[in-house]
Amino acid sequence: MTTDAAGSDVGSLAARFPTDFRWGAATAAYQIEGAVHEGGRGPSIWDTFSHTPGRTAGGDTGDVAVDHFHRWRDDVALMADLGLQSYRFSIAWPRIQPTGRGPANEEGLDFYSGLVDALLDKGIRPVPTLYHWDLPQALEDSGGWPERDTAFRFADYAGLVTERLGDRIPLWLTLNEPWCSAYLGYAAGVHAPGRTEPTAAMAAVHHLNLAHALGAKAIRAVSGADTGIGAALNFHLPRPADPTDPRDLDAVRRVDALANRAFLQPMMEGRYPDDLICDVAGVTNFDFVRDDDLDTLTTPLTTLGINYYSSCVVRHYDGATPRATADGHGDGASPWVGADHVEFPPTAPPHTAMGWNIDPSGFTELLVGLSRRYPDLPLLVTENGSAFHDRVDADGRVRDTERTDYLRRHLGAVADALDAGADVRGYLVWSLLDNFEWAYGYDRRFGIVRVDDDTQERTVKDSGRFYAAVLAAHRSRPGTR
Ligand code: IFM
Protein backbone atom coordinates (compact mmCIF):
# COMPACT_ATOMS: atom_id res chain seq x y z
CA MET A 1 0.00 0.00 0.00
CA THR A 2 1.29 3.47 -0.92
CA THR A 3 1.13 6.07 1.81
CA ASP A 4 1.90 9.77 1.70
CA ALA A 5 3.84 11.78 4.30
CA ALA A 6 0.77 12.10 6.51
CA GLY A 7 0.28 8.34 6.39
CA SER A 8 -2.95 8.38 4.45
CA ASP A 9 -3.72 5.81 1.84
CA VAL A 10 -3.02 7.43 -1.51
CA GLY A 11 -3.36 4.05 -3.23
CA SER A 12 -7.05 3.76 -2.48
CA LEU A 13 -7.61 7.38 -3.55
CA ALA A 14 -5.79 6.79 -6.85
CA ALA A 15 -7.76 3.58 -7.41
CA ARG A 16 -10.97 5.62 -7.58
CA PHE A 17 -9.90 7.17 -10.93
CA PRO A 18 -10.19 5.45 -14.30
CA THR A 19 -6.94 4.27 -15.83
CA ASP A 20 -7.07 6.87 -18.63
CA PHE A 21 -7.64 9.79 -16.23
CA ARG A 22 -4.96 12.46 -16.79
CA TRP A 23 -3.20 14.48 -14.10
CA GLY A 24 -1.40 17.75 -14.35
CA ALA A 25 -0.89 21.29 -13.15
CA ALA A 26 -1.75 24.76 -14.40
CA THR A 27 -0.12 28.20 -14.53
CA ALA A 28 -0.58 31.45 -16.47
CA ALA A 29 1.91 33.60 -18.35
CA TYR A 30 1.74 36.89 -16.46
CA GLN A 31 1.74 35.09 -13.13
CA ILE A 32 5.00 33.21 -13.71
CA GLU A 33 7.01 34.38 -16.71
CA GLY A 34 8.47 37.76 -15.79
CA ALA A 35 10.82 39.12 -18.49
CA VAL A 36 8.18 41.61 -19.52
CA HIS A 37 10.61 43.59 -21.65
CA GLU A 38 12.32 40.61 -23.26
CA GLY A 39 11.75 38.62 -26.44
CA GLY A 40 9.95 41.47 -28.19
CA ARG A 41 7.00 41.37 -25.78
CA GLY A 42 4.74 44.41 -25.75
CA PRO A 43 2.94 45.82 -22.70
CA SER A 44 -0.29 44.26 -21.49
CA ILE A 45 -3.09 45.70 -19.40
CA TRP A 46 -1.63 43.92 -16.38
CA ASP A 47 1.69 45.72 -16.78
CA THR A 48 -0.13 49.02 -16.78
CA PHE A 49 -2.48 48.09 -13.95
CA SER A 50 0.16 46.63 -11.64
CA HIS A 51 2.37 49.68 -12.17
CA THR A 52 -0.47 52.00 -11.20
CA PRO A 53 -0.09 52.96 -7.52
CA GLY A 54 -2.63 51.35 -5.22
CA ARG A 55 -3.81 48.66 -7.63
CA THR A 56 -1.94 45.64 -6.26
CA ALA A 57 -0.92 44.65 -2.74
CA GLY A 58 2.45 46.15 -1.93
CA GLY A 59 2.71 47.50 -5.48
CA ASP A 60 3.71 44.02 -6.66
CA THR A 61 4.03 43.48 -10.42
CA GLY A 62 4.70 40.59 -12.78
CA ASP A 63 7.94 42.18 -14.03
CA VAL A 64 10.00 39.30 -12.70
CA ALA A 65 7.29 37.00 -11.35
CA VAL A 66 8.91 33.60 -10.74
CA ASP A 67 11.27 34.00 -13.68
CA HIS A 68 9.82 31.10 -15.64
CA PHE A 69 10.84 32.80 -18.88
CA HIS A 70 14.45 31.95 -17.99
CA ARG A 71 13.89 28.87 -15.84
CA TRP A 72 11.38 27.00 -17.99
CA ARG A 73 13.70 24.08 -18.71
CA ASP A 74 14.15 23.41 -15.00
CA ASP A 75 10.43 23.87 -14.45
CA VAL A 76 9.66 21.25 -17.09
CA ALA A 77 12.14 18.88 -15.43
CA LEU A 78 10.35 19.49 -12.13
CA MET A 79 7.00 18.64 -13.74
CA ALA A 80 8.46 15.38 -15.00
CA ASP A 81 9.81 14.59 -11.51
CA LEU A 82 6.34 15.11 -10.08
CA GLY A 83 4.95 12.71 -12.68
CA LEU A 84 2.65 15.22 -14.40
CA GLN A 85 1.00 14.02 -17.60
CA SER A 86 -0.45 17.39 -18.68
CA TYR A 87 0.63 20.96 -18.25
CA ARG A 88 -1.72 23.87 -18.75
CA PHE A 89 0.08 27.15 -19.40
CA SER A 90 -1.04 30.33 -21.08
CA ILE A 91 0.40 32.11 -24.05
CA ALA A 92 1.00 35.83 -23.54
CA TRP A 93 -0.76 37.56 -26.42
CA PRO A 94 1.66 40.55 -26.21
CA ARG A 95 4.59 38.16 -26.75
CA ILE A 96 3.02 37.07 -30.04
CA GLN A 97 1.59 40.41 -31.17
CA PRO A 98 3.16 43.20 -29.11
CA THR A 99 0.37 45.62 -30.06
CA GLY A 100 -2.37 43.02 -30.50
CA ARG A 101 -2.32 43.40 -34.26
CA GLY A 102 -0.15 42.53 -37.22
CA PRO A 103 2.37 39.80 -37.92
CA ALA A 104 3.62 37.40 -35.29
CA ASN A 105 6.72 38.15 -33.29
CA GLU A 106 8.84 35.08 -34.08
CA GLU A 107 10.76 35.31 -30.80
CA GLY A 108 7.52 34.95 -28.89
CA LEU A 109 6.46 31.93 -30.93
CA ASP A 110 9.93 30.40 -30.51
CA PHE A 111 9.59 30.60 -26.74
CA TYR A 112 6.33 28.66 -26.64
CA SER A 113 7.41 26.27 -29.37
CA GLY A 114 10.49 25.36 -27.32
CA LEU A 115 8.34 24.86 -24.24
CA VAL A 116 5.92 22.59 -26.12
CA ASP A 117 8.78 20.48 -27.50
CA ALA A 118 10.37 20.13 -24.07
CA LEU A 119 7.04 19.03 -22.58
CA LEU A 120 6.46 16.48 -25.32
CA ASP A 121 10.00 15.16 -24.84
CA LYS A 122 9.08 14.36 -21.27
CA GLY A 123 5.75 12.82 -22.26
CA ILE A 124 3.77 15.76 -20.83
CA ARG A 125 0.77 16.89 -22.83
CA PRO A 126 0.76 20.68 -23.47
CA VAL A 127 -2.61 22.36 -22.86
CA PRO A 128 -2.24 26.02 -23.84
CA THR A 129 -4.71 28.73 -22.91
CA LEU A 130 -4.75 31.54 -25.43
CA TYR A 131 -6.07 34.27 -23.15
CA HIS A 132 -5.39 34.42 -19.43
CA TRP A 133 -6.05 38.16 -18.95
CA ASP A 134 -2.99 39.82 -20.50
CA LEU A 135 -4.65 41.87 -23.22
CA PRO A 136 -2.12 43.91 -25.24
CA GLN A 137 -2.34 47.44 -23.86
CA ALA A 138 -2.71 48.86 -27.38
CA LEU A 139 -6.02 47.00 -27.74
CA GLU A 140 -7.27 48.40 -24.43
CA ASP A 141 -6.29 51.84 -25.71
CA SER A 142 -8.67 51.16 -28.62
CA GLY A 143 -11.50 50.23 -26.24
CA GLY A 144 -10.57 46.81 -24.87
CA TRP A 145 -13.10 44.00 -24.52
CA PRO A 146 -16.15 46.31 -24.62
CA GLU A 147 -15.07 47.01 -28.21
CA ARG A 148 -16.23 44.48 -30.80
CA ASP A 149 -13.05 44.61 -32.85
CA THR A 150 -11.08 43.02 -29.97
CA ALA A 151 -12.85 39.70 -30.63
CA PHE A 152 -11.65 39.74 -34.24
CA ARG A 153 -8.12 40.62 -33.19
CA PHE A 154 -8.22 37.62 -30.85
CA ALA A 155 -9.18 35.36 -33.74
CA ASP A 156 -6.20 36.62 -35.78
CA TYR A 157 -3.92 35.94 -32.84
CA ALA A 158 -5.37 32.45 -32.34
CA GLY A 159 -4.72 31.70 -36.02
CA LEU A 160 -1.10 32.87 -35.83
CA VAL A 161 -0.37 30.74 -32.78
CA THR A 162 -2.06 27.69 -34.28
CA GLU A 163 -0.06 27.96 -37.49
CA ARG A 164 3.13 27.57 -35.45
CA LEU A 165 2.10 25.21 -32.63
CA GLY A 166 -1.02 23.49 -33.94
CA ASP A 167 0.76 20.34 -35.14
CA ARG A 168 1.62 19.51 -31.50
CA ILE A 169 -1.47 20.64 -29.57
CA PRO A 170 -4.32 18.19 -28.97
CA LEU A 171 -6.43 20.58 -26.89
CA TRP A 172 -6.64 24.37 -26.95
CA LEU A 173 -8.34 26.44 -24.30
CA THR A 174 -9.48 29.76 -25.70
CA LEU A 175 -10.28 31.86 -22.63
CA ASN A 176 -9.60 31.58 -18.94
CA GLU A 177 -12.40 32.76 -16.65
CA PRO A 178 -14.06 35.37 -18.83
CA TRP A 179 -16.13 36.22 -15.73
CA CYS A 180 -13.01 37.83 -14.25
CA SER A 181 -12.03 39.59 -17.48
CA ALA A 182 -15.46 41.13 -17.91
CA TYR A 183 -16.79 41.83 -14.45
CA LEU A 184 -13.64 42.23 -12.32
CA GLY A 185 -11.90 44.15 -15.10
CA TYR A 186 -14.71 46.40 -16.31
CA ALA A 187 -17.35 46.55 -13.51
CA ALA A 188 -15.56 46.13 -10.16
CA GLY A 189 -12.28 47.52 -11.47
CA VAL A 190 -10.19 45.30 -9.18
CA HIS A 191 -8.51 43.61 -12.15
CA ALA A 192 -6.92 45.21 -15.18
CA PRO A 193 -7.86 47.48 -16.84
CA GLY A 194 -9.54 48.72 -13.65
CA ARG A 195 -12.67 50.24 -15.17
CA THR A 196 -15.95 50.54 -13.27
CA GLU A 197 -18.46 50.70 -16.13
CA PRO A 198 -21.22 48.10 -15.80
CA THR A 199 -22.56 48.64 -19.32
CA ALA A 200 -19.09 48.17 -20.77
CA ALA A 201 -18.72 45.02 -18.66
CA MET A 202 -21.80 43.48 -20.31
CA ALA A 203 -20.44 44.33 -23.76
CA ALA A 204 -17.17 42.70 -22.67
CA VAL A 205 -19.11 39.54 -21.75
CA HIS A 206 -20.44 39.31 -25.29
CA HIS A 207 -17.18 40.14 -27.01
CA LEU A 208 -15.34 37.55 -24.94
CA ASN A 209 -17.92 34.95 -25.96
CA LEU A 210 -17.54 36.08 -29.56
CA ALA A 211 -13.75 35.93 -29.27
CA HIS A 212 -14.01 32.37 -27.99
CA ALA A 213 -16.13 31.34 -30.98
CA LEU A 214 -14.11 33.21 -33.60
CA GLY A 215 -10.88 31.95 -32.05
CA ALA A 216 -12.15 28.37 -32.17
CA LYS A 217 -13.00 28.78 -35.87
CA ALA A 218 -9.56 30.22 -36.57
CA ILE A 219 -7.88 27.29 -34.79
CA ARG A 220 -9.97 24.76 -36.71
CA ALA A 221 -9.31 26.55 -40.01
CA VAL A 222 -5.63 25.75 -39.48
CA SER A 223 -5.71 22.46 -37.58
CA GLY A 224 -8.87 20.79 -38.81
CA ALA A 225 -12.47 20.47 -37.78
CA ASP A 226 -11.88 17.89 -35.08
CA THR A 227 -9.24 19.86 -33.15
CA GLY A 228 -9.88 19.82 -29.41
CA ILE A 229 -11.24 23.14 -28.18
CA GLY A 230 -12.38 24.16 -24.73
CA ALA A 231 -12.71 27.17 -22.47
CA ALA A 232 -11.92 27.34 -18.75
CA LEU A 233 -14.86 28.83 -16.86
CA ASN A 234 -14.85 29.70 -13.17
CA PHE A 235 -18.20 28.39 -12.14
CA HIS A 236 -19.83 29.96 -9.12
CA LEU A 237 -21.78 27.71 -6.84
CA PRO A 238 -24.22 30.00 -5.03
CA ARG A 239 -26.21 28.54 -2.15
CA PRO A 240 -29.23 30.36 -0.70
CA ALA A 241 -28.85 31.76 2.84
CA ASP A 242 -32.39 30.58 3.49
CA PRO A 243 -33.50 27.85 1.08
CA THR A 244 -37.15 28.51 2.01
CA ASP A 245 -37.01 32.22 1.15
CA PRO A 246 -37.99 32.80 -2.50
CA ARG A 247 -36.04 36.06 -2.50
CA ASP A 248 -32.83 34.20 -1.59
CA LEU A 249 -33.60 31.64 -4.28
CA ASP A 250 -33.95 34.49 -6.74
CA ALA A 251 -30.53 35.79 -5.62
CA VAL A 252 -29.11 32.36 -6.45
CA ARG A 253 -30.71 32.47 -9.89
CA ARG A 254 -29.29 35.93 -10.62
CA VAL A 255 -25.77 35.02 -9.59
CA ASP A 256 -25.95 31.79 -11.58
CA ALA A 257 -27.13 33.73 -14.66
CA LEU A 258 -24.41 36.39 -14.46
CA ALA A 259 -21.56 34.12 -13.50
CA ASN A 260 -22.26 30.80 -15.17
CA ARG A 261 -24.99 30.90 -17.79
CA ALA A 262 -23.81 34.22 -19.34
CA PHE A 263 -20.89 32.22 -20.75
CA LEU A 264 -22.02 28.62 -20.82
CA GLN A 265 -25.30 29.15 -22.62
CA PRO A 266 -23.90 31.20 -25.55
CA MET A 267 -21.03 28.73 -25.92
CA MET A 268 -23.25 25.66 -25.74
CA GLU A 269 -26.60 26.84 -27.05
CA GLY A 270 -25.88 30.04 -29.00
CA ARG A 271 -28.12 32.30 -26.90
CA TYR A 272 -28.15 34.44 -23.80
CA PRO A 273 -30.41 33.42 -20.90
CA ASP A 274 -33.74 35.27 -21.03
CA ASP A 275 -33.62 35.94 -17.31
CA LEU A 276 -30.16 37.50 -17.59
CA ILE A 277 -31.40 39.85 -20.30
CA CYS A 278 -34.24 40.95 -17.98
CA ASP A 279 -32.00 41.22 -14.91
CA VAL A 280 -29.58 43.64 -16.58
CA ALA A 281 -32.18 45.57 -18.58
CA GLY A 282 -31.45 48.70 -16.54
CA VAL A 283 -27.84 48.53 -17.65
CA THR A 284 -27.95 47.37 -21.27
CA ASN A 285 -30.36 46.33 -24.00
CA PHE A 286 -27.80 43.92 -25.50
CA ASP A 287 -27.54 46.04 -28.65
CA PHE A 288 -23.93 44.86 -28.93
CA VAL A 289 -25.25 41.48 -30.15
CA ARG A 290 -25.47 41.60 -33.96
CA ASP A 291 -27.77 39.48 -36.09
CA ASP A 292 -25.33 36.73 -37.01
CA ASP A 293 -23.57 36.58 -33.69
CA LEU A 294 -25.78 33.95 -32.13
CA ASP A 295 -25.04 31.53 -34.98
CA THR A 296 -21.35 32.27 -34.62
CA LEU A 297 -21.36 31.68 -30.87
CA THR A 298 -22.07 27.98 -30.95
CA THR A 299 -18.92 26.35 -32.05
CA PRO A 300 -18.72 22.79 -30.79
CA LEU A 301 -16.61 22.41 -27.68
CA THR A 302 -14.80 19.13 -27.23
CA THR A 303 -14.04 19.77 -23.56
CA LEU A 304 -15.42 22.03 -20.87
CA GLY A 305 -12.78 23.36 -18.50
CA ILE A 306 -13.89 23.73 -14.90
CA ASN A 307 -12.13 26.03 -12.45
CA TYR A 308 -13.44 25.46 -8.94
CA TYR A 309 -12.19 26.79 -5.60
CA SER A 310 -15.16 27.34 -3.29
CA SER A 311 -18.89 27.91 -3.06
CA CYS A 312 -20.68 31.03 -1.86
CA VAL A 313 -23.81 31.98 0.04
CA VAL A 314 -26.17 34.60 -1.34
CA ARG A 315 -29.27 36.30 -0.05
CA HIS A 316 -31.66 39.09 -0.86
CA TYR A 317 -30.33 42.51 0.14
CA ASP A 318 -32.91 44.97 1.38
CA GLY A 319 -30.64 48.02 1.46
CA ALA A 320 -31.29 48.72 5.17
CA THR A 321 -27.77 47.91 6.41
CA PRO A 322 -24.35 48.07 4.74
CA ARG A 323 -24.14 45.33 2.12
CA ALA A 324 -22.25 42.16 3.07
CA THR A 325 -19.50 41.70 0.53
CA ALA A 326 -17.87 38.51 1.67
CA ASP A 327 -17.44 37.36 -1.90
CA GLY A 328 -13.73 38.08 -1.81
CA HIS A 329 -13.91 41.12 -4.04
CA GLY A 330 -13.73 44.01 -1.60
CA ASP A 331 -16.29 46.65 -0.84
CA GLY A 332 -15.92 48.99 -3.81
CA ALA A 333 -17.84 48.80 -7.09
CA SER A 334 -19.65 45.50 -7.51
CA PRO A 335 -18.79 42.91 -10.15
CA TRP A 336 -22.44 41.76 -9.97
CA VAL A 337 -24.01 43.91 -12.67
CA GLY A 338 -27.75 44.46 -12.18
CA ALA A 339 -27.77 42.50 -8.92
CA ASP A 340 -28.20 45.41 -6.51
CA HIS A 341 -30.54 43.35 -4.38
CA VAL A 342 -28.08 40.54 -3.79
CA GLU A 343 -25.50 40.27 -1.03
CA PHE A 344 -22.91 37.68 -0.08
CA PRO A 345 -23.01 36.98 3.68
CA PRO A 346 -19.91 35.45 5.26
CA THR A 347 -19.52 31.72 4.71
CA ALA A 348 -18.85 29.21 7.47
CA PRO A 349 -15.20 28.33 8.20
CA PRO A 350 -12.80 26.83 7.28
CA HIS A 351 -11.43 29.33 4.78
CA THR A 352 -8.26 29.52 2.73
CA ALA A 353 -5.94 32.55 2.84
CA MET A 354 -8.12 34.07 0.10
CA GLY A 355 -11.04 34.07 2.54
CA TRP A 356 -12.76 31.48 0.36
CA ASN A 357 -14.68 28.70 2.07
CA ILE A 358 -13.64 25.09 1.66
CA ASP A 359 -16.51 23.12 0.20
CA PRO A 360 -15.53 19.91 -1.64
CA SER A 361 -19.16 18.78 -1.81
CA GLY A 362 -19.85 21.84 -3.98
CA PHE A 363 -17.22 20.57 -6.41
CA THR A 364 -18.98 17.22 -6.74
CA GLU A 365 -22.32 18.95 -7.11
CA LEU A 366 -20.97 21.20 -9.86
CA LEU A 367 -19.33 18.41 -11.86
CA VAL A 368 -22.34 16.12 -11.63
CA GLY A 369 -24.75 18.96 -12.49
CA LEU A 370 -22.77 19.98 -15.58
CA SER A 371 -22.44 16.42 -16.80
CA ARG A 372 -26.17 15.91 -16.44
CA ARG A 373 -26.91 19.13 -18.28
CA TYR A 374 -24.47 18.43 -21.13
CA PRO A 375 -24.05 14.63 -21.13
CA ASP A 376 -22.01 14.54 -24.35
CA LEU A 377 -19.44 17.06 -23.18
CA PRO A 378 -16.33 15.73 -21.42
CA LEU A 379 -15.18 17.80 -18.45
CA LEU A 380 -11.62 18.66 -17.50
CA VAL A 381 -10.77 20.26 -14.16
CA THR A 382 -8.59 23.08 -15.46
CA GLU A 383 -7.99 24.63 -12.01
CA ASN A 384 -8.50 23.67 -8.39
CA GLY A 385 -6.30 24.58 -5.48
CA SER A 386 -5.81 26.71 -2.40
CA ALA A 387 -3.75 29.56 -0.99
CA PHE A 388 -2.31 29.31 2.49
CA HIS A 389 0.41 31.22 4.32
CA ASP A 390 3.15 28.61 4.20
CA ARG A 391 6.11 28.36 6.52
CA VAL A 392 9.51 26.93 5.65
CA ASP A 393 10.71 24.75 8.51
CA ALA A 394 14.28 24.72 9.75
CA ASP A 395 14.96 21.59 7.71
CA GLY A 396 13.83 23.43 4.55
CA ARG A 397 10.61 21.46 4.24
CA VAL A 398 7.21 23.09 3.71
CA ARG A 399 4.68 21.12 5.73
CA ASP A 400 1.58 22.61 4.16
CA THR A 401 -0.91 20.31 5.80
CA GLU A 402 -3.89 22.56 5.06
CA ARG A 403 -3.19 22.58 1.32
CA THR A 404 -2.57 18.84 1.35
CA ASP A 405 -5.85 18.30 3.12
CA TYR A 406 -7.66 20.60 0.66
CA LEU A 407 -6.16 18.65 -2.23
CA ARG A 408 -7.01 15.27 -0.77
CA ARG A 409 -10.61 16.28 -0.11
CA HIS A 410 -11.09 17.84 -3.54
CA LEU A 411 -9.63 14.82 -5.32
CA GLY A 412 -12.10 12.78 -3.30
CA ALA A 413 -14.84 15.12 -4.50
CA VAL A 414 -13.85 14.50 -8.14
CA ALA A 415 -13.89 10.75 -7.46
CA ASP A 416 -17.38 11.12 -5.94
CA ALA A 417 -18.48 12.92 -9.10
CA LEU A 418 -17.07 10.10 -11.24
CA ASP A 419 -18.96 7.60 -9.09
CA ALA A 420 -22.13 9.58 -9.72
CA GLY A 421 -21.58 9.35 -13.48
CA ALA A 422 -19.85 12.66 -14.30
CA ASP A 423 -17.61 12.44 -17.35
CA VAL A 424 -14.46 14.02 -15.89
CA ARG A 425 -11.34 13.24 -17.93
CA GLY A 426 -8.57 14.90 -15.93
CA TYR A 427 -7.48 17.18 -13.12
CA LEU A 428 -5.02 20.09 -13.22
CA VAL A 429 -4.01 21.49 -9.86
CA TRP A 430 -3.67 25.27 -9.43
CA SER A 431 -0.89 25.89 -9.26
CA LEU A 432 2.42 24.29 -10.09
CA LEU A 433 4.34 27.20 -8.56
CA ASP A 434 3.73 30.01 -6.10
CA ASN A 435 3.14 33.01 -8.31
CA PHE A 436 1.76 36.53 -8.83
CA GLU A 437 -1.80 36.34 -7.53
CA TRP A 438 -3.06 39.38 -9.43
CA ALA A 439 -4.26 42.22 -7.17
CA TYR A 440 -3.06 40.25 -4.13
CA GLY A 441 0.50 40.27 -5.45
CA TYR A 442 2.84 37.60 -4.05
CA ASP A 443 1.12 37.45 -0.69
CA ARG A 444 -1.14 34.52 -1.59
CA ARG A 445 0.68 31.27 -2.33
CA PHE A 446 -1.15 28.65 -4.38
CA GLY A 447 1.80 26.50 -5.46
CA ILE A 448 2.40 22.86 -4.70
CA VAL A 449 5.98 24.01 -5.23
CA ARG A 450 7.29 26.89 -3.16
CA VAL A 451 9.22 29.65 -4.86
CA ASP A 452 11.60 31.61 -2.65
CA ASP A 453 10.98 35.35 -3.07
CA ASP A 454 14.67 36.23 -3.00
CA THR A 455 16.42 33.35 -4.72
CA GLN A 456 13.61 31.94 -6.90
CA GLU A 457 14.60 28.52 -5.60
CA ARG A 458 11.89 25.88 -6.10
CA THR A 459 11.03 23.49 -3.23
CA VAL A 460 8.36 20.83 -3.57
CA LYS A 461 5.93 21.30 -0.66
CA ASP A 462 4.34 18.39 1.19
CA SER A 463 1.22 18.96 -0.93
CA GLY A 464 3.37 18.45 -4.04
CA ARG A 465 4.79 15.26 -2.58
CA PHE A 466 1.30 14.07 -1.79
CA TYR A 467 0.12 14.86 -5.32
CA ALA A 468 3.13 13.08 -6.82
CA ALA A 469 2.39 10.05 -4.63
CA VAL A 470 -1.22 9.92 -5.86
CA LEU A 471 -0.01 10.14 -9.46
CA ALA A 472 2.57 7.41 -8.91
CA ALA A 473 -0.03 5.17 -7.32
CA HIS A 474 -2.37 5.80 -10.24
CA ARG A 475 0.40 5.08 -12.76
CA SER A 476 1.15 1.78 -11.10
CA ARG A 477 -2.35 0.51 -11.76
CA PRO A 478 -2.53 -2.09 -14.54
CA GLY A 479 -3.85 -0.60 -17.77
CA THR A 480 -2.89 3.03 -16.93
CA ARG A 481 -1.62 4.96 -19.91
O1 IFM B 1 -4.56 32.69 -9.80
C1 IFM B 1 -5.86 32.58 -10.29
C2 IFM B 1 -5.85 32.19 -11.75
O2 IFM B 1 -5.12 33.07 -12.52
C3 IFM B 1 -7.25 32.13 -12.28
N1 IFM B 1 -8.10 31.32 -11.45
C4 IFM B 1 -8.08 31.55 -10.03
C5 IFM B 1 -6.65 31.55 -9.53
C6 IFM B 1 -6.62 31.78 -8.01
O3 IFM B 1 -7.22 33.01 -7.71
PDB file of C-alpha atoms in Angstrom, residues 15 20 66 74 92 97 102 141 159 166 180 214 225 243 250 255 258 264 346 380 383 456 477 481:
ATOM      1  CA  ALA A  15      -7.765   3.584  -7.409  1.00  0.00           C
ATOM      2  CA  ASP A  20      -7.066   6.865 -18.628  1.00  0.00           C
ATOM      3  CA  VAL A  66       8.910  33.595 -10.745  1.00  0.00           C
ATOM      4  CA  ASP A  74      14.155  23.411 -15.001  1.00  0.00           C
ATOM      5  CA  ALA A  92       1.001  35.827 -23.540  1.00  0.00           C
ATOM      6  CA  GLN A  97       1.593  40.410 -31.169  1.00  0.00           C
ATOM      7  CA  GLY A 102      -0.147  42.534 -37.218  1.00  0.00           C
ATOM      8  CA  ASP A 141      -6.289  51.837 -25.708  1.00  0.00           C
ATOM      9  CA  GLY A 159      -4.721  31.697 -36.019  1.00  0.00           C
ATOM     10  CA  GLY A 166      -1.015  23.492 -33.940  1.00  0.00           C
ATOM     11  CA  CYS A 180     -13.011  37.829 -14.248  1.00  0.00           C
ATOM     12  CA  LEU A 214     -14.108  33.211 -33.595  1.00  0.00           C
ATOM     13  CA  ALA A 225     -12.472  20.468 -37.775  1.00  0.00           C
ATOM     14  CA  PRO A 243     -33.501  27.850   1.081  1.00  0.00           C
ATOM     15  CA  ASP A 250     -33.946  34.486  -6.736  1.00  0.00           C
ATOM     16  CA  VAL A 255     -25.767  35.020  -9.593  1.00  0.00           C
ATOM     17  CA  LEU A 258     -24.409  36.386 -14.458  1.00  0.00           C
ATOM     18  CA  LEU A 264     -22.021  28.620 -20.818  1.00  0.00           C
ATOM     19  CA  PRO A 346     -19.910  35.446   5.255  1.00  0.00           C
ATOM     20  CA  LEU A 380     -11.619  18.663 -17.500  1.00  0.00           C
ATOM     21  CA  GLU A 383      -7.987  24.629 -12.014  1.00  0.00           C
ATOM     22  CA  GLN A 456      13.612  31.944  -6.902  1.00  0.00           C
ATOM     23  CA  ARG A 477      -2.349   0.509 -11.756  1.00  0.00           C
ATOM     24  CA  ARG A 481      -1.622   4.958 -19.912  1.00  0.00           C
TER      25      ARG A 481
END
